[in-house]
CSV table of C-alpha atoms and ligand atoms in Angstrom, one decimal:
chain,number,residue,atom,x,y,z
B,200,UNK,CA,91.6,21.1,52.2
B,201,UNK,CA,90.7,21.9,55.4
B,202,UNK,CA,89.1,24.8,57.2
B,203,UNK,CA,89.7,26.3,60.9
B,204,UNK,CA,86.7,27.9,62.9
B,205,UNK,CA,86.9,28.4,66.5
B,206,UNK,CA,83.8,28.6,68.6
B,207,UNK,CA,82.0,25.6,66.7
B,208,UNK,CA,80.0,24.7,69.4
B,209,UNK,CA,78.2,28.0,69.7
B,210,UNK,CA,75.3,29.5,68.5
B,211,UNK,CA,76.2,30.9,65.1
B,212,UNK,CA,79.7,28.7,64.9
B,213,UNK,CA,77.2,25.6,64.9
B,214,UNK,CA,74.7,26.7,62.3
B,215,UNK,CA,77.6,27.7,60.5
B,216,UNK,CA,78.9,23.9,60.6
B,217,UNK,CA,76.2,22.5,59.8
B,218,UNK,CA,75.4,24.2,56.7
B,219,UNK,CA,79.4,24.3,55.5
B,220,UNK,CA,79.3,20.2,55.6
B,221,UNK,CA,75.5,20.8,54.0
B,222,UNK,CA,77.2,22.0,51.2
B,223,UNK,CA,80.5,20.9,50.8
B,224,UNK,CA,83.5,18.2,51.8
B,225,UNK,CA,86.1,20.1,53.0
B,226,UNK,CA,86.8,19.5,56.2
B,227,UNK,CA,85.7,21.7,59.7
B,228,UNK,CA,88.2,21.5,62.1
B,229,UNK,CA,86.2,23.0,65.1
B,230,UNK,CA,88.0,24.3,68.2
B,231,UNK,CA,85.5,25.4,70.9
B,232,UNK,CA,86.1,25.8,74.9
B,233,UNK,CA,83.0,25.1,75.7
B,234,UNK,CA,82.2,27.6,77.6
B,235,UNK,CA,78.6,27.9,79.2
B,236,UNK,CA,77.3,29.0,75.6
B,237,UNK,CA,79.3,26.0,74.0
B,238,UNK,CA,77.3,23.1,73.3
B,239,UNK,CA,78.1,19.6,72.4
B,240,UNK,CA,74.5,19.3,71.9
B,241,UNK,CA,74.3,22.2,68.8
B,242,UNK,CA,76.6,19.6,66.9
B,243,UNK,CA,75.3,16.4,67.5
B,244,UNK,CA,73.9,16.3,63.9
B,245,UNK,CA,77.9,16.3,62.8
B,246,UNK,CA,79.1,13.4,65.7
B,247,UNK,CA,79.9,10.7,63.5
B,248,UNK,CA,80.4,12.9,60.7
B,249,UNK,CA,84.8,12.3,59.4
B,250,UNK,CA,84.5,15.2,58.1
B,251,UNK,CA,84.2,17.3,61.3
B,252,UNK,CA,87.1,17.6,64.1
B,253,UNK,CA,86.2,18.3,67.1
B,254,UNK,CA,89.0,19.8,69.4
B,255,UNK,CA,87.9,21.2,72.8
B,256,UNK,CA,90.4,23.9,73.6
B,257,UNK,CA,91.0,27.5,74.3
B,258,UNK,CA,92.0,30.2,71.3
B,259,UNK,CA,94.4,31.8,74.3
B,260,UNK,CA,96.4,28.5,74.5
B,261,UNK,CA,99.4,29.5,72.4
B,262,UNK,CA,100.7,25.5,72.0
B,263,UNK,CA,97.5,24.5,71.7
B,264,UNK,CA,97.2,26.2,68.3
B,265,UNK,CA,100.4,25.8,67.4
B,266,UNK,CA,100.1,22.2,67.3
B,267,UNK,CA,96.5,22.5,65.6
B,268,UNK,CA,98.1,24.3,62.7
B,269,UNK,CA,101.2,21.8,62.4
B,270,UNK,CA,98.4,18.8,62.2
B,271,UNK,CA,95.8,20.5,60.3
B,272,UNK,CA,97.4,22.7,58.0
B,273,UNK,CA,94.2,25.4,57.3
B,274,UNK,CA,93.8,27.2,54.2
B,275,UNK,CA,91.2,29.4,56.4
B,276,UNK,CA,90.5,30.5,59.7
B,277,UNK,CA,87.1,32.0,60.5
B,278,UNK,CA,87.1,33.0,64.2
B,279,UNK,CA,83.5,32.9,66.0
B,280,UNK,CA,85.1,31.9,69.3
B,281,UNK,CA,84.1,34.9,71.9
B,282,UNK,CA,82.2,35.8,75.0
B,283,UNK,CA,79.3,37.8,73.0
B,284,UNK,CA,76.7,38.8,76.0
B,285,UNK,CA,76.5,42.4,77.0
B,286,UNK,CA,74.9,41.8,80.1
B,287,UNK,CA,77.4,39.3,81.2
B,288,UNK,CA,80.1,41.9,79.9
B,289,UNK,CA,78.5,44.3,82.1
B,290,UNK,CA,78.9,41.9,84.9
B,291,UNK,CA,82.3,40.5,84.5
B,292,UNK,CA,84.3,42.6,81.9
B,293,UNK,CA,87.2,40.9,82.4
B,294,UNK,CA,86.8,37.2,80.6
B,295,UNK,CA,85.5,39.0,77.3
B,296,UNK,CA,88.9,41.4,77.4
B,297,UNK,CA,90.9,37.5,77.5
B,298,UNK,CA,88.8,35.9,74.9
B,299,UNK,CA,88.0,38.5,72.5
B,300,UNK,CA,90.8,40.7,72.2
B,301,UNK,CA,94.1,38.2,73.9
B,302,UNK,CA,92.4,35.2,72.1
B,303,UNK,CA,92.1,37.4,69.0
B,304,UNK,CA,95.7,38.3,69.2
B,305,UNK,CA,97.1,34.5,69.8
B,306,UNK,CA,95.2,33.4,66.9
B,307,UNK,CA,96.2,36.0,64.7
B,308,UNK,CA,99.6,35.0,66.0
B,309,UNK,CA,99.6,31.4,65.3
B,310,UNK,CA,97.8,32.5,62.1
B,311,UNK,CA,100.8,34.2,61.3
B,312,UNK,CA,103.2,32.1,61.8
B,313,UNK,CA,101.8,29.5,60.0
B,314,UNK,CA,100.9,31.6,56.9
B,315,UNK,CA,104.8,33.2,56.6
B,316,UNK,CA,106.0,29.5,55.8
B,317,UNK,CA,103.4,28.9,53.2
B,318,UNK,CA,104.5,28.3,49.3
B,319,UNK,CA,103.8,31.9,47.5
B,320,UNK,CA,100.9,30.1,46.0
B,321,UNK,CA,99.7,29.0,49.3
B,322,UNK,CA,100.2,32.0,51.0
B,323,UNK,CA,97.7,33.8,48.5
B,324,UNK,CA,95.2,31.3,49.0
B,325,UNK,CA,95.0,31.5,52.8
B,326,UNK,CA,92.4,33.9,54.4
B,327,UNK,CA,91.8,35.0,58.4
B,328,UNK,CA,88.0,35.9,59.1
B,329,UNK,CA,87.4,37.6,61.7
B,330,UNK,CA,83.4,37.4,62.8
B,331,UNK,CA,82.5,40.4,64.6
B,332,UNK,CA,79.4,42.8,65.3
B,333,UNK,CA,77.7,46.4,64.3
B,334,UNK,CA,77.8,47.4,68.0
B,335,UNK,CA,81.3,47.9,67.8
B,336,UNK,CA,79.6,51.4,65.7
B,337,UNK,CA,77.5,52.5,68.8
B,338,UNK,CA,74.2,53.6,68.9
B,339,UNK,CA,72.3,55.5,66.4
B,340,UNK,CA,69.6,58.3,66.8
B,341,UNK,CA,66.1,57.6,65.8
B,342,UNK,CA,66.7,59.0,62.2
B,343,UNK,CA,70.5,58.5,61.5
B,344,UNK,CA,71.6,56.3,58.5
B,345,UNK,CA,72.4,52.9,59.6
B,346,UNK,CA,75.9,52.1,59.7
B,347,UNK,CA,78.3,52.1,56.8
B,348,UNK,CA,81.7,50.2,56.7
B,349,UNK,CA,83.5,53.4,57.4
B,350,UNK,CA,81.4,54.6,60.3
B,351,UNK,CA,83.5,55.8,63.5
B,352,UNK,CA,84.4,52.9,65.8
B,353,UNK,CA,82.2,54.3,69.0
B,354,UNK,CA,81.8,51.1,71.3
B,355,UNK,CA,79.7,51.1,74.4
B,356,UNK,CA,79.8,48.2,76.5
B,357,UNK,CA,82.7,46.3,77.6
B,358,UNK,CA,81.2,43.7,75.0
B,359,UNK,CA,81.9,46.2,71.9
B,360,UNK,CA,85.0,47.5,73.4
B,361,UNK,CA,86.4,44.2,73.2
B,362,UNK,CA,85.1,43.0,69.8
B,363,UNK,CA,86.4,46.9,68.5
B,364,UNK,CA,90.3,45.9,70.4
B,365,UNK,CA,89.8,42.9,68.5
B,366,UNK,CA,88.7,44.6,64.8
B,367,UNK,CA,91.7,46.8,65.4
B,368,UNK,CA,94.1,44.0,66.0
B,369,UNK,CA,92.8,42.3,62.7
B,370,UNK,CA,93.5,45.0,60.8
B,371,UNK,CA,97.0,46.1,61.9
B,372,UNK,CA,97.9,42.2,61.0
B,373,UNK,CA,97.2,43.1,58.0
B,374,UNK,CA,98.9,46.6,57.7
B,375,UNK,CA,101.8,45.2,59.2
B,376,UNK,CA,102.5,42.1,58.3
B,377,UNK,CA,100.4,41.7,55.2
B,378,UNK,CA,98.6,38.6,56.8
B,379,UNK,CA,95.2,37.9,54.5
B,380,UNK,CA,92.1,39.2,56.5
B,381,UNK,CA,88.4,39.8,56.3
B,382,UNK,CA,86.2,41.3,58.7
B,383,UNK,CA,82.5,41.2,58.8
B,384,UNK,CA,80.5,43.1,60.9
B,385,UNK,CA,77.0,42.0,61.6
B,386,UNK,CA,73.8,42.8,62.8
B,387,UNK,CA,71.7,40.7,66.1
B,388,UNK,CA,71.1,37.2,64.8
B,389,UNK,CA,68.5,35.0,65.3
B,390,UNK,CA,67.4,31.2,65.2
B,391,UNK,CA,68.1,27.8,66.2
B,392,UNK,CA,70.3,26.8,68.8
B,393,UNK,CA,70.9,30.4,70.4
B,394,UNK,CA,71.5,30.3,74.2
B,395,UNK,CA,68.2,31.1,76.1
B,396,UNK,CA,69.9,34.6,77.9
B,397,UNK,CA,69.5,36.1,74.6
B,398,UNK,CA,65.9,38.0,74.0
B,399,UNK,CA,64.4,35.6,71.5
B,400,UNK,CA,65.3,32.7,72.8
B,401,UNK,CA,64.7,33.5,76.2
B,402,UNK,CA,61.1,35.5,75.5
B,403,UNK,CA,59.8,31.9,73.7
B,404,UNK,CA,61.6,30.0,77.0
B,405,UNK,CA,59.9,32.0,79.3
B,406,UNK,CA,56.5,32.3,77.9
B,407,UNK,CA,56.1,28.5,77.3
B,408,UNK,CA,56.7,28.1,80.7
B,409,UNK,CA,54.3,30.9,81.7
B,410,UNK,CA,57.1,32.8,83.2
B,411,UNK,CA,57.6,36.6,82.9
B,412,UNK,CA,58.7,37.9,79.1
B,413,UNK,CA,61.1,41.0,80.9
B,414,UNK,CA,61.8,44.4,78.4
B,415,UNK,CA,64.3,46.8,79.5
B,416,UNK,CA,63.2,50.2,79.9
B,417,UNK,CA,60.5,51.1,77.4
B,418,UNK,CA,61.6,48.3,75.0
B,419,UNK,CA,61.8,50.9,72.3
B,420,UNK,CA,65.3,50.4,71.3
B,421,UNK,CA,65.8,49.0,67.5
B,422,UNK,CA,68.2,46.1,66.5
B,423,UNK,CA,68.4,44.9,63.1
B,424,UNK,CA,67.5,41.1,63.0
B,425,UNK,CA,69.0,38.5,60.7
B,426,UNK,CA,68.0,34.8,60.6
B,427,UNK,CA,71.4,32.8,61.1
B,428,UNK,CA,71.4,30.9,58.1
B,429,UNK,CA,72.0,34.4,56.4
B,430,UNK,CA,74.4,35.4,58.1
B,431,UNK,CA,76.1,32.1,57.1
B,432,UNK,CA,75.8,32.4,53.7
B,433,UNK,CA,77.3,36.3,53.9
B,434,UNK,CA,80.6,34.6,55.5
B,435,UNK,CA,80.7,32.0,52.8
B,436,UNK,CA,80.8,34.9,50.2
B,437,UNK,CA,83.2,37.0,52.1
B,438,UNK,CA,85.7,34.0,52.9
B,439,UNK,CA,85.1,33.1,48.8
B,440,UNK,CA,85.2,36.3,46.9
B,441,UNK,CA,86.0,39.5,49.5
B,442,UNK,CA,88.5,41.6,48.9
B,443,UNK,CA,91.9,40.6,51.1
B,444,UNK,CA,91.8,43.8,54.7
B,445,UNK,CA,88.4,44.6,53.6
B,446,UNK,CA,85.5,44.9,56.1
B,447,UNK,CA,82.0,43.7,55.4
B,448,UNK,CA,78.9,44.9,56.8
B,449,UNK,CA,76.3,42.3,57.0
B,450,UNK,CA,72.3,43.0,58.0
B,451,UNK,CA,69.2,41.8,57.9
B,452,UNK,CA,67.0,44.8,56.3
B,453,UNK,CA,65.0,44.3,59.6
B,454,UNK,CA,64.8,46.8,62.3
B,455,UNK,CA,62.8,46.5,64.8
B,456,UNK,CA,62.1,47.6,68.4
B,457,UNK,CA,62.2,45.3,70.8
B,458,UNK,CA,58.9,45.6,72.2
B,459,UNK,CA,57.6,44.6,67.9
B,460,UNK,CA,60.0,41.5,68.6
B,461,UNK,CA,58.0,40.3,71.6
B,462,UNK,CA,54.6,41.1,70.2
B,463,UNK,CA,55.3,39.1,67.4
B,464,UNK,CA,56.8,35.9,69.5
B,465,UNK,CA,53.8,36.4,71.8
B,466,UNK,CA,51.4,36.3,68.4
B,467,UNK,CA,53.1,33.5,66.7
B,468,UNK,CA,52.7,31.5,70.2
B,469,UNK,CA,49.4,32.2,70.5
B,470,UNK,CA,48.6,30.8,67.3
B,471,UNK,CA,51.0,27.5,67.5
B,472,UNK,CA,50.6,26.8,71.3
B,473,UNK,CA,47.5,28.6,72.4
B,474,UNK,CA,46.9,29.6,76.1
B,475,UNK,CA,44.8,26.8,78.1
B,476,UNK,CA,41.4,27.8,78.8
B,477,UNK,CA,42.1,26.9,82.4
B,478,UNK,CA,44.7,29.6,83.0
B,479,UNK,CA,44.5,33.1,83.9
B,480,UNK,CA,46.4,33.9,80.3
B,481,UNK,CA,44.3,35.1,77.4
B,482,UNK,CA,47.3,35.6,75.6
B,483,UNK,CA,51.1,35.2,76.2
B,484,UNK,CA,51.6,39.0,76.0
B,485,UNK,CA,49.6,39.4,79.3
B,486,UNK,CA,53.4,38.1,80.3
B,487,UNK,CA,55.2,41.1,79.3
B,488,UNK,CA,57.3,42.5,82.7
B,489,UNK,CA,58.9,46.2,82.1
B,490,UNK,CA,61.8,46.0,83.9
B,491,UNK,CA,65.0,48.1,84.8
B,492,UNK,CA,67.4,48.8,81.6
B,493,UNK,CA,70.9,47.8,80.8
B,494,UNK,CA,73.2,50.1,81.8
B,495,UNK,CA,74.4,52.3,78.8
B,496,UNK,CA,71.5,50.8,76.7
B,497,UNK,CA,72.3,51.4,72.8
B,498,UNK,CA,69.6,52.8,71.4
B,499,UNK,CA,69.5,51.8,67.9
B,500,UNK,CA,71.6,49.6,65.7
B,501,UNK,CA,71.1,49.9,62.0
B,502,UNK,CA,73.0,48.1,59.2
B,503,UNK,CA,73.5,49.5,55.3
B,504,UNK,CA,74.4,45.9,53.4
B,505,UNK,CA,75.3,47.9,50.1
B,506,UNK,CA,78.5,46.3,49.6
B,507,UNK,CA,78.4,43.4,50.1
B,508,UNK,CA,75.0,43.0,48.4
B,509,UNK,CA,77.0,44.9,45.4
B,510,UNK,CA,80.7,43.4,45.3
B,511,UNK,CA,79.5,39.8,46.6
B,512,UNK,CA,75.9,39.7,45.1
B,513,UNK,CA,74.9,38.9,49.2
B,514,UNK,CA,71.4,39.4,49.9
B,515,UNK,CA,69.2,37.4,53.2
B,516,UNK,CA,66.8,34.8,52.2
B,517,UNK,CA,64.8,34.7,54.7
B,518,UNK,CA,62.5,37.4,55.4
B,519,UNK,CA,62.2,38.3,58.9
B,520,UNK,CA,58.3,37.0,59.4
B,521,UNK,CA,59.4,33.6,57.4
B,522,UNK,CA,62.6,33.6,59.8
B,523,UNK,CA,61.2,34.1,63.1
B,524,UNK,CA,58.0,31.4,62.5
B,525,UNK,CA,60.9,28.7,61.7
B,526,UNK,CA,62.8,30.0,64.6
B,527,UNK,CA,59.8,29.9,66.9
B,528,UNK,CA,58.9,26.2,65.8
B,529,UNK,CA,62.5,25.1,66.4
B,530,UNK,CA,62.1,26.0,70.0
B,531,UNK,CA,59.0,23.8,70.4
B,532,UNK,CA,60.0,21.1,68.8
B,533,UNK,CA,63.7,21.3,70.3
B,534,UNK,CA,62.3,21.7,74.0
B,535,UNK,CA,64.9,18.4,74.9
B,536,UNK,CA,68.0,20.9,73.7
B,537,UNK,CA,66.5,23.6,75.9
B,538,UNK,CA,65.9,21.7,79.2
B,539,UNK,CA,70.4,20.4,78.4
B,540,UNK,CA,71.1,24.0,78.5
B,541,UNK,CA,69.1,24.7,81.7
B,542,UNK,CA,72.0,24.0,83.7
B,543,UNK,CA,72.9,24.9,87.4
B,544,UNK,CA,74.8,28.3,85.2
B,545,UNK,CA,72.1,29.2,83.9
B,546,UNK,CA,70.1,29.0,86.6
B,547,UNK,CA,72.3,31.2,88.6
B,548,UNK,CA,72.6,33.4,85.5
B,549,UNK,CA,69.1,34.2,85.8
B,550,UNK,CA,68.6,34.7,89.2
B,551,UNK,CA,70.9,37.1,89.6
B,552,UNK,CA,70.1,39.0,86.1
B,553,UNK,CA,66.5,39.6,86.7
B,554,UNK,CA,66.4,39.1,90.4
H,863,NAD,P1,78.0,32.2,71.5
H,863,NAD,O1,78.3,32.9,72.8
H,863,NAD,O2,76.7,31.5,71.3
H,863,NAD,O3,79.2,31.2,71.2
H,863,NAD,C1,80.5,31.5,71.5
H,863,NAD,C2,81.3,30.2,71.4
H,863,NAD,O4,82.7,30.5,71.6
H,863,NAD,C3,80.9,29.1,72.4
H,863,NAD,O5,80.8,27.9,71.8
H,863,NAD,C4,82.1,29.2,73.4
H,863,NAD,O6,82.3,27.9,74.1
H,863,NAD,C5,83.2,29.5,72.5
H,863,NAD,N1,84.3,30.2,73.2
H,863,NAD,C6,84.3,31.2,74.1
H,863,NAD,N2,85.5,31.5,74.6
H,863,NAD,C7,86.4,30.7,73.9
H,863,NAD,C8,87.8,30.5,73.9
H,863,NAD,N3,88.5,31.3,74.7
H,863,NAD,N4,88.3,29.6,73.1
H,863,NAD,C9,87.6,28.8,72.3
H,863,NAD,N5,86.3,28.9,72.3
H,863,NAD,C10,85.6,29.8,73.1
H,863,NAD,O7,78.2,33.4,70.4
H,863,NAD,P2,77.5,33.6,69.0
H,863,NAD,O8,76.3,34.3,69.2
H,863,NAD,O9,77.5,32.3,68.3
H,863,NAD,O10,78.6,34.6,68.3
H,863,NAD,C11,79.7,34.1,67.5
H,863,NAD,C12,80.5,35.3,67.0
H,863,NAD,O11,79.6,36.1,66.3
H,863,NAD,C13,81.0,36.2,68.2
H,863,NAD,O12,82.3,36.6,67.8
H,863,NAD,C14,80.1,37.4,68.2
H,863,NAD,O13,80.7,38.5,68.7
H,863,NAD,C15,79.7,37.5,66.8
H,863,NAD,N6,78.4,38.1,66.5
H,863,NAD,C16,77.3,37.6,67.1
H,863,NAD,C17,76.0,38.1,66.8
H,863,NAD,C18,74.7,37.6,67.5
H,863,NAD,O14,73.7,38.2,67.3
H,863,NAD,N7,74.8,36.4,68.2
H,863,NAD,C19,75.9,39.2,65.9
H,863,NAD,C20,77.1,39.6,65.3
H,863,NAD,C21,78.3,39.1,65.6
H,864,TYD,P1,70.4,40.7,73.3
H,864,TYD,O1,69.6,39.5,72.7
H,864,TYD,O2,71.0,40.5,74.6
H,864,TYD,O3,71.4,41.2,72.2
H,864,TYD,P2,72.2,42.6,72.1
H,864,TYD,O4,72.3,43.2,73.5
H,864,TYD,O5,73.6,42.1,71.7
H,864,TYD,O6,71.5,43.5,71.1
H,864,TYD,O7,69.3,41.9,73.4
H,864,TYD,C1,68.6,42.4,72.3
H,864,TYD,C2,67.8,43.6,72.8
H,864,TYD,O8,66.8,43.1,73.7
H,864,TYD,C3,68.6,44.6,73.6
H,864,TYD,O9,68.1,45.9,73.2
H,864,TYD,C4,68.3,44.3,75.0
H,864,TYD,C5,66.9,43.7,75.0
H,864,TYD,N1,66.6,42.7,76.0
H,864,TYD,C6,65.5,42.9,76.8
H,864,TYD,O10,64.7,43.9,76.7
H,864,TYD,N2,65.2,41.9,77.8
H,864,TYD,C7,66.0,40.8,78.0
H,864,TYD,O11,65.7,40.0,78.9
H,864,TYD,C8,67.1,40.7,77.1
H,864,TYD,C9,68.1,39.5,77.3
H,864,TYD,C10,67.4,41.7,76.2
């Protein structure tokens, strides 16, 4: 048996890798681009592993996956392939329209195709699951209820706009054609091998090297953080035991304003890496740099995880203090993997970004 996940070589695709061959023999097959935010380095552990196949390719290439189903045969495809930063969406809109919704659609496609010629038996067995995000909801107000499964789509950002065209397009495959989906939507994750542009990652890259730790606007805005792992384990249960066109709202019981997030790194730093005596810092949070917001800033992002925690019996393990400290030692001690993705990109990234 084997399993299809595109965007392998990412942040959550990798962790996601990792812990399916952690836990079981059935085979990854693992197309990735490799993008700037695809790394062969997040899946070095799996290198020599048989049971991983590593194909570097593009979800838009029609062929391509043609072929890949032909050879492989998938009983499951979990797709985590996208272009997932807002401020690069806000940038350059137009790569996240081809990846995440024309990508989307040619997977969905070859998905198709390949499911209509299955044996009955098969054809019930096979599942499409579609990886995708809360901010596809919109923003809440300070007192709202987080968001439900049924909540109006109300996208923001070119980002959610495209992961929305993308939900949509999930579900009319199965309306239409009756092909077997899943959707989750989930909430901001967190931990190892997350590409530095992201807050966490970045805040703990920046203040190790005594660089500024920048918050846009008041940093007051709320996200709803999950450690990775978790998020993991919720697509496990969803691709095992969710109910076929059902969507899946996945969270970390964790919200927290951004500024909170940045005290705490700056705390947990402090403690694990203290400031030299021979530098002007007392503490790492005499970095923190106000600086301009994000255009159309979402305000609050809030995730109810009642059905999945009631259907699937999902909850997190990780609680978001025993989370982060993990996170914030895997940065440390992964400062090799850091420097690899400090590449001439990212550079430039960053420059222009917070010039
Ligand atoms: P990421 O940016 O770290 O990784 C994306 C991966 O997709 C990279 O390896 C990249 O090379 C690959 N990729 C990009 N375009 C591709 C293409 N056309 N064909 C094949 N591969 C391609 O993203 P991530 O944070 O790991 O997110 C994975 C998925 O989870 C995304 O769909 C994202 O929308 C969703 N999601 C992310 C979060 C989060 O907090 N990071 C939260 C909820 C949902
Ligand atoms: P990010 O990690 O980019 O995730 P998302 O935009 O998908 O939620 O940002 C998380 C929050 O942190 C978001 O409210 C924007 C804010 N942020 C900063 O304040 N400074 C930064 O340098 C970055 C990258 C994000």
């Amino acid at each position: 048996m084997t399993v299809l996940i595109t965007g392998g070589a990412g942040f959550i695709g990798s962790n996601f890798a990792i812990n399916w061959l952690d836990q079981s023999d059935e085979t990854i097959v693992n197309l990735d681009k490799l993008t700037y935010a695809g790394n062969m380095g997040n899946i070095s552990a799996l290198q020599d592993d048989g049971r991983h196949i590593f194909i570097h390719g593009d979800i838009e290439d029609q062929s391509l996956l043609q072929k890949i189903f032909l050879e492989h045969a998938p009983r499951a495809v979990i797709n985590f392939a996208a272009e997932s930063h807002v401020d690069r969406s806000i940038d350059g809109p137009e790569v996240f329209m081809q990846t995440n919704v024309i990508g989307t659609l040619r997977l969905l496609e070859a998905s198709r195709n390949h499911w209509k010629n299955l044996a009955e038996q098969e054809k019930d067995k096979f599942r499409f699951l579609h990886v995708s995000t809360d901010e596809v909801y919109g923003s809440l107000t300070p007192n709202a209820p987080p968001f439900v499964e049924t909540s109006r789509y109300e996208p923001n950002s070119p980002y959610s706009a495209s992961k929305a065209s993308s939900d949509h397009l999930v579900r009319a495959y199965h309306h239409t054609y009756g092909l077997p989906v899943l959707t989750t939507n989930c909430s901001n994750n967190y931990g190892p091998y997350q590409f530095p542009e992201k807050l966490i990652p970045l805040v703990i890259h920046n203040a190790l090297r005594h660089q500024p730790l920048p918050i846009y606007g008041d940093g007051l805005q709320i996200r709803d953080w999950l450690y990775v792992k978790d998020h993991c384990s919720a697509i496990c249960s969803v691709l095992d035991k969710g109910r076929l066109g059902e969507v899946y709202n996945i969270g970390g019981l964790n919200e927290k304003s951004n500024i909170d997030i940045v005290h705490s790194l700056c705390g947990i730093l402090d403690e694990l890496v203290p400031c030299a005596a021979d530098t002007p810092l007392k503490s790492y949070k005499d970095l923190i740099k106000f600086v301009k917001d994000r255009p159309g800033h979402d305000r609050r992002y809030a995730i109810d995880a009642s059905k999945i925690e009631h259907e699937l019996g999902w909850r997190p393990s990780e609680t978001f203090e025993s989370g982060i400290l993990k996170t914030v030692k895997w940065y440390i001690s992964n400062q090799e993997w850091v420097e690899d993705i400090r590449s001439g990109e990212y550079q430039s990234w960053i420059q222009k970004q917070y010039k």
